[in-house]
Coordinates of N, CA and C in Angstrom, one line a residue:
M1 N -37.5 9.3 10.7 CA -36.4 8.3 10.7 C -35.3 8.8 11.8
A2 N -34.9 8.0 12.5 CA -33.8 8.3 13.6 C -32.5 8.8 12.9
R3 N -31.8 9.7 13.6 CA -30.5 10.0 12.9 C -29.2 9.4 13.6
L4 N -28.3 9.3 13.1 CA -27.0 8.8 13.7 C -26.1 9.8 13.7
H5 N -25.4 10.2 14.8 CA -24.5 11.5 15.0 C -23.2 10.7 15.0
L6 N -22.3 11.2 14.3 CA -20.9 10.7 14.2 C -19.9 11.7 14.7
F7 N -19.3 11.6 15.8 CA -18.4 12.4 16.3 C -16.8 12.0 16.1
D8 N -16.1 12.9 15.5 CA -14.7 12.8 15.7 C -14.1 13.1 17.1
L9 N -12.9 12.7 17.5 CA -12.4 12.9 18.8 C -11.3 14.0 18.7
D10 N -10.2 13.9 18.1 CA -9.0 14.7 18.1 C -9.3 16.1 17.6
G11 N -9.3 17.2 18.4 CA -9.7 18.5 17.8 C -11.0 18.7 17.7
T12 N -12.0 17.8 18.1 CA -13.4 17.8 18.0 C -14.1 17.7 19.5
L13 N -14.0 16.6 20.0 CA -14.5 16.5 21.5 C -13.3 16.9 22.2
L14 N -12.1 16.9 21.9 CA -10.9 17.3 22.4 C -10.5 18.5 22.0
H15 N -10.4 19.7 22.7 CA -10.2 21.1 22.3 C -8.8 21.3 21.9
G16 N -8.2 21.3 20.8 CA -7.0 21.9 20.5 C -5.9 21.0 20.8
T17 N -6.2 19.6 20.8 CA -5.3 18.6 21.2 C -5.8 17.1 20.6
T18 N -5.0 16.1 20.6 CA -5.4 14.7 20.3 C -5.0 14.0 21.4
A19 N -5.8 12.7 21.4 CA -5.7 11.7 22.4 C -4.1 11.1 22.5
P20 N -3.5 10.9 21.4 CA -2.1 10.6 21.4 C -1.2 11.7 22.3
V21 N -1.5 12.9 22.0 CA -0.7 14.0 22.6 C -1.0 13.8 24.3
E22 N -2.1 13.7 24.6 CA -2.5 13.8 26.0 C -2.0 12.6 26.7
I23 N -2.1 11.4 25.9 CA -1.4 10.0 26.5 C 0.2 10.3 26.7
S24 N 0.8 11.0 25.6 CA 2.2 11.2 25.7 C 2.7 12.2 26.8
R25 N 1.9 13.1 27.0 CA 2.0 14.1 28.0 C 2.3 13.4 29.4
Q26 N 1.6 12.2 29.7 CA 1.8 11.6 31.0 C 3.2 10.8 31.0
L27 N 3.8 10.8 29.9 CA 5.2 10.1 30.0 C 6.2 10.9 29.7
G28 N 5.9 12.4 29.5 CA 7.0 13.4 29.2 C 7.3 13.3 27.9
L29 N 6.4 12.8 26.9 CA 6.9 12.7 25.4 C 5.9 13.4 24.7
E30 N 5.4 14.6 25.3 CA 4.5 15.5 24.4 C 5.0 16.0 23.1
A31 N 6.2 16.4 23.2 CA 6.8 17.1 22.0 C 7.1 16.1 20.8
E32 N 7.4 15.0 21.2 CA 7.6 13.8 20.3 C 6.2 13.6 19.5
T33 N 5.1 13.7 20.1 CA 3.8 13.2 19.6 C 3.4 14.3 18.9
V34 N 3.5 15.6 19.2 CA 3.2 16.9 18.5 C 3.8 16.7 17.2
A35 N 5.0 16.4 17.1 CA 5.7 16.3 16.0 C 5.1 15.3 14.9
L36 N 4.7 14.1 15.5 CA 4.1 13.0 14.8 C 2.8 13.7 14.3
D37 N 2.1 14.3 15.1 CA 0.7 14.8 14.6 C 0.8 15.8 13.5
R38 N 2.0 16.6 13.5 CA 2.1 17.4 12.5 C 2.5 16.7 11.2
A39 N 3.3 15.6 11.3 CA 3.7 14.9 10.1 C 2.6 14.3 9.4
I40 N 1.7 13.5 10.3 CA 0.7 12.9 9.7 C -0.4 14.0 8.9
G41 N -0.6 15.2 9.9 CA -1.4 16.2 9.4 C -1.0 16.8 8.0
A42 N 0.4 16.8 7.8 CA 0.9 17.2 6.5 C 0.9 16.2 5.4
G43 N 0.6 15.1 5.8 CA 0.8 13.8 4.7 C 2.1 13.4 4.7
L44 N 2.9 13.6 5.4 CA 4.4 13.0 5.5 C 4.4 11.6 6.0
I45 N 3.5 11.1 6.8 CA 3.4 9.6 7.1 C 1.9 9.5 7.0
G46 N 1.8 8.0 7.1 CA 0.2 7.8 7.1 C -0.1 7.1 8.3
P47 N -1.5 6.8 8.6 CA -1.9 6.1 9.9 C -1.0 4.9 10.4
P48 N -0.5 4.1 9.4 CA 0.1 2.8 9.8 C 1.4 3.2 10.4
E49 N 2.2 4.2 9.7 CA 3.4 4.8 10.2 C 3.3 5.3 11.7
Y50 N 2.2 6.2 11.7 CA 1.8 6.9 12.9 C 1.6 5.8 14.1
A51 N 0.9 4.9 13.8 CA 0.5 3.9 14.8 C 1.9 3.3 15.5
A52 N 2.6 2.9 14.3 CA 4.0 2.2 14.7 C 4.8 3.0 15.5
Q53 N 4.8 4.4 15.3 CA 6.0 5.2 15.9 C 5.3 5.7 17.4
V54 N 4.0 5.7 17.5 CA 3.4 6.1 18.9 C 3.5 4.9 19.8
Y55 N 3.4 3.7 19.1 CA 3.5 2.3 19.9 C 4.9 2.2 20.5
D56 N 5.8 2.6 19.7 CA 7.3 2.6 20.0 C 7.5 3.6 21.3
L57 N 6.9 4.8 21.1 CA 7.0 5.9 22.2 C 6.4 5.3 23.6
W58 N 5.2 4.6 23.4 CA 4.5 4.2 24.7 C 4.8 2.8 25.4
A59 N 6.2 2.5 25.1 CA 6.6 1.0 25.6 C 6.3 1.1 27.2
G60 N 6.5 2.2 27.8 CA 6.2 2.1 29.2 C 4.8 2.6 29.7
L61 N 3.9 2.5 28.7 CA 2.6 3.0 29.2 C 1.8 2.1 30.0
T62 N 1.2 2.5 31.0 CA 0.3 1.8 31.9 C -1.3 2.3 31.9
E63 N -2.0 1.4 32.4 CA -3.4 1.9 32.5 C -3.7 3.2 33.3
A64 N -2.9 3.3 34.2 CA -2.9 4.5 35.1 C -2.5 5.6 34.3
H65 N -1.7 5.6 33.5 CA -1.3 6.7 32.5 C -2.4 7.1 31.6
V66 N -3.2 6.1 31.0 CA -4.2 6.4 30.2 C -5.5 7.1 30.7
T67 N -5.7 6.6 32.1 CA -6.8 7.1 33.0 C -6.4 8.5 33.3
A68 N -5.2 8.9 33.6 CA -4.9 10.1 34.0 C -4.9 11.1 32.7
A69 N -4.4 10.6 31.5 CA -4.7 11.3 30.4 C -6.3 11.5 30.1
F70 N -6.9 10.6 30.1 CA -8.4 10.9 29.8 C -9.1 11.9 30.9
E71 N -8.7 11.8 32.1 CA -9.3 12.7 33.1 C -8.9 14.1 32.9
A72 N -7.6 14.2 32.5 CA -7.0 15.6 32.4 C -7.1 16.2 31.1
A73 N -7.7 15.5 30.1 CA -7.8 16.1 28.7 C -8.9 17.3 28.6
P74 N -8.5 18.2 27.7 CA -9.4 19.3 27.8 C -10.7 19.1 26.8
W75 N -11.6 18.4 27.3 CA -12.9 18.0 26.7 C -13.6 19.2 26.6
L76 N -14.4 19.0 25.5 CA -15.7 20.2 25.5 C -16.6 19.8 26.5
T77 N -17.2 20.9 27.0 CA -18.2 20.7 28.1 C -19.6 20.1 27.4
R78 N -20.3 19.5 28.2 CA -21.7 19.0 28.0 C -21.5 18.0 26.9
I79 N -20.6 17.2 26.8 CA -20.6 16.0 26.0 C -21.7 15.0 26.5
R80 N -21.6 14.6 27.5 CA -22.5 13.7 28.1 C -24.0 14.1 28.1
E81 N -24.3 15.4 28.2 CA -25.6 15.9 28.1 C -26.2 15.9 26.7
V82 N -25.2 16.2 25.7 CA -25.7 16.1 24.3 C -26.1 14.5 24.0
W83 N -25.1 13.7 24.3 CA -25.5 12.2 24.1 C -26.7 11.8 24.9
A84 N -27.0 12.2 25.9 CA -28.1 11.7 26.7 C -29.3 12.4 26.0
E85 N -29.1 13.6 25.4 CA -30.2 14.1 24.6 C -30.5 13.3 23.3
I86 N -29.5 13.0 22.6 CA -29.6 12.3 21.4 C -30.4 10.9 21.8
R87 N -30.0 10.2 22.8 CA -30.6 9.0 23.2 C -32.1 9.1 23.7
S88 N -32.4 10.2 24.3 CA -33.8 10.4 24.5 C -34.5 10.9 23.5
A89 N -33.9 11.3 22.4 CA -34.7 11.4 21.0 C -35.0 10.3 20.2
G90 N -34.4 9.2 20.7 CA -34.4 7.9 19.9 C -33.4 7.9 19.0
E91 N -32.3 8.6 19.0 CA -31.3 8.7 17.9 C -30.1 7.9 18.5
Y92 N -28.9 8.2 17.6 CA -27.7 7.4 18.1 C -26.6 8.2 17.9
C93 N -25.6 7.9 18.7 CA -24.3 8.5 18.7 C -23.2 7.6 18.7
A94 N -22.0 7.9 18.0 CA -21.0 7.2 17.9 C -19.7 8.0 17.9
V95 N -18.6 7.5 18.3 CA -17.3 8.2 18.1 C -16.4 7.2 17.1
V96 N -16.0 7.9 15.9 CA -15.0 7.3 15.1 C -13.8 8.1 15.1
S97 N -12.7 7.4 15.3 CA -11.5 8.2 15.6 C -10.3 7.5 15.2
L98 N -9.3 8.2 14.6 CA -8.0 7.6 14.3 C -7.1 7.4 15.6
S99 N -7.5 7.7 16.8 CA -6.8 7.6 18.0 C -7.0 6.3 18.5
P100 N -6.1 5.9 19.5 CA -6.1 4.4 19.8 C -7.4 3.9 20.5
S101 N -7.8 2.7 20.0 CA -9.0 2.2 20.6 C -9.2 2.1 22.2
F102 N -8.1 1.8 22.7 CA -8.2 1.8 24.3 C -8.5 3.1 24.8
F103 N -8.3 4.2 24.3 CA -8.6 5.7 24.7 C -10.1 5.9 24.3
V104 N -10.5 5.6 23.1 CA -11.6 6.0 22.6 C -12.9 5.3 23.2
E105 N -12.6 3.9 23.5 CA -13.6 3.2 24.1 C -14.2 3.5 25.4
R106 N -13.2 4.4 26.2 CA -13.7 5.0 27.3 C -15.0 5.9 27.3
L107 N -15.3 6.3 25.9 CA -16.2 7.2 25.9 C -17.7 6.5 25.8
L108 N -17.6 5.1 25.9 CA -18.9 4.4 25.9 C -19.4 4.6 27.3
E109 N -18.7 5.0 28.4 CA -19.2 5.2 29.6 C -19.8 6.6 29.6
W110 N -19.6 7.3 28.8 CA -20.3 8.8 28.8 C -21.6 8.8 27.9
G111 N -22.0 7.6 27.3 CA -23.3 7.5 26.7 C -23.1 7.2 25.0
A112 N -21.9 7.1 24.5 CA -22.0 6.9 23.3 C -22.5 5.3 22.9
H113 N -23.1 5.4 21.8 CA -23.9 3.9 21.5 C -22.6 3.1 21.0
A114 N -21.6 3.5 20.4 CA -20.5 2.9 19.7 C -19.4 3.7 19.7
T115 N -18.2 3.1 19.8 CA -16.9 3.8 19.5 C -16.0 2.9 18.6
H116 N -15.2 3.7 17.7 CA -14.2 3.0 16.9 C -13.0 3.6 16.9
G117 N -11.9 3.1 17.2 CA -10.6 3.8 17.1 C -9.5 2.8 16.4
S118 N -8.3 3.3 16.2 CA -7.3 2.5 15.8 C -7.0 1.2 16.7
R119 N -6.9 0.1 16.1 CA -6.7 -1.0 17.0 C -5.3 -1.1 17.5
F120 N -5.2 -1.1 18.7 CA -4.0 -1.3 19.5 C -4.2 -2.3 20.5
P121 N -2.9 -3.1 21.0 CA -2.9 -4.0 21.9 C -3.3 -3.5 23.3
A122 N -3.8 -4.3 24.3 CA -4.3 -3.8 25.5 C -2.8 -3.3 26.2
V123 N -3.2 -2.3 27.2 CA -2.2 -1.7 28.0 C -2.0 -2.3 29.3
P124 N -0.9 -2.6 29.7 CA 0.5 -2.2 29.1 C 0.8 -3.3 28.0
F125 N 1.4 -3.0 27.1 CA 1.6 -3.7 25.9 C 2.5 -4.9 26.2
T126 N 2.0 -6.0 25.7 CA 2.8 -7.3 25.7 C 2.8 -7.9 24.3
E127 N 1.9 -7.3 23.3 CA 2.0 -7.7 22.0 C 2.3 -6.7 21.0
P128 N 2.8 -6.9 19.9 CA 2.9 -5.7 18.9 C 1.8 -5.2 18.3
V129 N 1.9 -4.0 17.9 CA 0.6 -3.2 17.1 C 0.7 -3.7 15.8
D130 N -0.5 -3.9 15.3 CA -0.7 -4.3 13.8 C -0.9 -2.9 13.0
P131 N 0.1 -2.5 12.4 CA -0.2 -1.3 11.7 C -1.4 -1.2 10.7
S132 N -1.9 -2.3 10.2 CA -3.2 -2.4 9.3 C -4.1 -2.0 10.1
G133 N -4.2 -2.1 11.5 CA -5.5 -1.6 12.4 C -5.6 -0.4 12.5
A134 N -4.8 0.5 11.9 CA -4.9 2.0 12.0 C -5.9 2.5 11.2
L135 N -6.8 3.4 11.6 CA -7.8 3.8 10.8 C -7.5 4.9 10.0
S136 N -8.1 5.1 8.7 CA -7.9 6.4 8.0 C -9.1 7.1 7.7
A137 N -9.0 8.3 7.0 CA -10.2 9.0 6.6 C -11.2 8.1 5.9
A138 N -10.7 7.2 4.9 CA -11.6 6.5 4.4 C -12.2 5.5 5.2
A139 N -11.6 4.9 6.0 CA -12.2 4.1 7.1 C -13.2 4.5 7.9
K140 N -13.2 5.9 8.0 CA -14.5 6.5 8.9 C -15.6 6.2 8.0
V141 N -15.5 6.2 6.7 CA -16.8 6.3 5.9 C -17.3 4.8 6.0
T142 N -16.3 4.0 5.8 CA -16.5 2.4 6.0 C -17.3 2.1 7.3
I143 N -16.8 2.7 8.3 CA -17.4 2.3 9.8 C -18.8 3.0 9.9
A144 N -18.9 4.2 9.3 CA -20.2 5.0 9.3 C -21.2 4.0 8.7
D145 N -20.9 3.4 7.5 CA -21.8 2.5 6.7 C -22.3 1.4 7.5
R146 N -21.1 0.8 8.3 CA -21.4 -0.3 9.2 C -22.3 0.1 10.4
L147 N -22.1 1.3 10.9 CA -23.0 1.6 11.9 C -24.4 1.9 11.5
C148 N -24.6 2.6 10.3 CA -25.8 2.5 9.7 C -26.7 1.4 9.6
A149 N -25.9 0.4 9.2 CA -26.6 -1.1 9.1 C -27.0 -1.7 10.4
E150 N -26.1 -1.3 11.4 CA -26.4 -1.7 12.6 C -27.5 -1.2 13.3
F151 N -27.7 0.2 13.2 CA -28.7 1.0 13.8 C -30.0 1.0 13.0
G152 N -30.0 0.6 11.8 CA -31.2 0.7 10.8 C -31.4 2.0 10.4
V153 N -30.2 2.8 10.0 CA -30.4 4.2 9.4 C -29.6 4.3 7.9
A154 N -29.7 5.2 7.2 CA -29.0 5.3 6.2 C -28.0 6.7 6.1
R155 N -27.2 6.7 5.2 CA -26.3 7.8 5.2 C -27.1 9.2 5.2
A156 N -28.2 9.1 4.5 CA -29.1 10.4 4.5 C -29.6 10.7 5.8
D157 N -29.4 9.8 7.0 CA -29.9 10.2 8.1 C -28.6 10.5 9.2
C158 N -27.5 10.7 8.7 CA -26.2 10.8 9.5 C -25.9 12.4 9.5
V159 N -25.3 12.6 10.6 CA -24.8 14.0 10.9 C -23.3 13.7 11.5
A160 N -22.3 14.4 10.9 CA -20.8 14.2 11.2 C -20.5 15.4 11.8
Y161 N -19.7 15.4 12.9 CA -18.9 16.5 13.4 C -17.4 16.1 13.5
G162 N -16.7 17.2 13.0 CA -15.3 17.0 12.8 C -14.7 18.2 12.7
D163 N -13.2 18.2 12.5 CA -12.3 19.3 12.6 C -11.3 19.6 11.5
S164 N -10.9 18.4 10.9 CA -9.6 18.3 10.1 C -9.7 17.5 8.9
S165 N -8.6 17.4 8.2 CA -8.6 16.5 6.8 C -9.1 15.1 7.0
S166 N -8.8 14.5 8.2 CA -9.5 13.0 8.3 C -11.0 13.0 8.3
D167 N -11.6 14.2 8.3 CA -13.1 14.2 8.3 C -13.6 14.3 7.0
K168 N -12.8 14.9 6.0 CA -13.3 15.4 4.8 C -14.1 14.3 3.9
E169 N -13.6 13.1 4.0 CA -14.4 12.1 3.3 C -15.8 11.7 3.8
L170 N -15.9 11.7 5.1 CA -17.1 11.5 5.7 C -18.0 12.8 5.5
F171 N -17.5 13.9 5.7 CA -18.3 15.0 5.3 C -19.0 15.0 4.0
A172 N -18.2 14.4 3.0 CA -18.4 14.5 1.6 C -19.8 13.6 1.4
V173 N -20.0 12.6 2.2 CA -21.0 11.5 1.9 C -22.3 11.6 2.9
V174 N -22.2 12.6 3.7 CA -23.4 12.8 4.7 C -24.2 14.0 4.3
P175 N -25.4 14.2 4.5 CA -26.1 15.3 4.2 C -25.9 16.5 5.1
V176 N -25.5 16.3 6.3 CA -25.5 17.2 7.5 C -24.3 17.1 8.2
S177 N -23.3 18.4 8.2 CA -22.1 18.2 8.9 C -21.9 19.4 9.7
V178 N -21.1 19.4 10.8 CA -20.7 20.5 11.5 C -19.3 20.5 11.7
A179 N -18.6 21.5 11.3 CA -17.2 21.7 11.6 C -17.0 22.5 12.9
V180 N -16.3 21.7 13.9 CA -16.1 22.0 15.3 C -14.7 22.6 15.4
N181 N -14.4 23.8 15.6 CA -13.1 24.4 15.7 C -12.2 23.8 14.7
A182 N -12.7 23.9 13.4 CA -12.1 23.2 12.3 C -11.1 24.0 11.6
D183 N -10.1 23.4 11.1 CA -8.9 24.1 10.2 C -9.4 24.3 8.9
G184 N -8.6 24.8 8.0 CA -8.9 24.9 6.7 C -9.3 23.8 5.8
H185 N -9.1 22.7 6.1 CA -9.4 21.6 5.3 C -10.9 21.4 5.1
L186 N -11.8 21.8 6.0 CA -13.2 21.7 5.9 C -13.9 22.9 5.5
A187 N -13.1 23.8 5.1 CA -13.7 25.1 4.5 C -14.6 24.8 3.3
G188 N -15.9 25.3 3.2 CA -16.7 25.1 2.2 C -17.4 23.5 2.1
L189 N -17.0 22.7 3.1 CA -17.6 21.4 3.3 C -18.8 21.2 4.0
A190 N -18.6 21.9 5.2 CA -19.5 21.6 6.4 C -20.9 22.5 6.3
T191 N -22.0 21.7 6.6 CA -23.3 22.6 6.6 C -23.4 23.5 7.7
H192 N -22.6 23.4 8.7 CA -22.7 24.3 9.8 C -21.2 24.4 10.5
S193 N -20.9 25.5 11.1 CA -19.5 25.6 11.7 C -19.7 26.3 13.2
Y194 N -19.0 25.6 13.9 CA -18.9 26.1 15.3 C -17.5 26.2 16.0
T195 N -17.3 27.4 16.8 CA -16.1 27.6 17.3 C -16.4 27.9 18.7
G196 N -15.8 27.1 19.7 CA -16.2 27.2 21.1 C -15.9 26.1 21.8
R197 N -16.2 26.0 23.1 CA -15.7 24.8 24.2 C -17.0 24.1 24.5
D198 N -18.2 24.3 24.0 CA -19.4 23.5 24.3 C -20.1 22.8 23.3
L199 N -20.1 21.5 23.5 CA -20.7 20.7 22.5 C -22.2 20.8 22.4
W200 N -22.8 21.3 23.4 CA -24.2 21.4 23.3 C -24.6 22.7 22.2
D201 N -23.8 23.7 22.3 CA -23.9 24.6 21.3 C -23.7 24.4 19.9
A202 N -22.8 23.3 19.6 CA -22.6 22.8 18.1 C -23.8 22.0 17.9
Y203 N -24.3 21.1 18.8 CA -25.4 20.3 18.7 C -26.7 21.2 18.4
E204 N -26.9 22.1 18.8 CA -27.9 23.0 18.6 C -28.1 23.3 17.2
L205 N -27.0 23.5 16.5 CA -27.2 23.9 15.1 C -27.7 22.9 14.2
V206 N -27.8 21.6 14.7 CA -28.5 20.7 13.9 C -29.6 20.0 14.6
A207 N -29.8 20.4 15.9 CA -31.0 19.8 16.6 C -32.4 20.5 16.6
G208 N -32.1 21.8 16.4 CA -33.4 22.6 16.6 C -34.0 22.7 17.8
I209 N -33.1 22.9 18.8 CA -33.5 23.0 20.2 C -32.8 24.2 20.7
S210 N -33.3 24.5 22.0 CA -32.8 25.7 22.8 C -32.4 25.4 24.1

């Protein structure tokens, strides 16, 4: 049976940062977004409040800002190589992230079969954000089930890669998981742990290749 590899974005594919922080850096609003990241990480605000507040920060956001943020972000190395290997093995890879859909969707060009992020209007914003479109940790499980149905696999065929509390619920329902540069929220939950800057090395823990 083919497997479905489910990748988190912030802190996982991106090393030590989040997509909203990288986007805000282009607007000179990094500190404000780091504060929001800390607030949501501590449970002081939820995904809907976070989405509404970063939307307000990004009133002047343009597509050029998003492109610059994506290109300058500290990605792990060999992401595209890992996804090409997954595809060549007849398996599937998807990114499921709480970050904005307009950023996450760019990873389709790198070889992901599917991407899911919090729903935001197109950039530049001419419509309000719907806070109910913000993804949560629980939503990651729902989306994973939807992707399983789409690709004809089961939860038992899934591998999850993540780093923080937003990945706990997904890690709890799949048989194989890789904690990538993870914080203490995933201690004892992951099948494997990886610390470093190369996704291939993390993938090797579950791929059985060299």
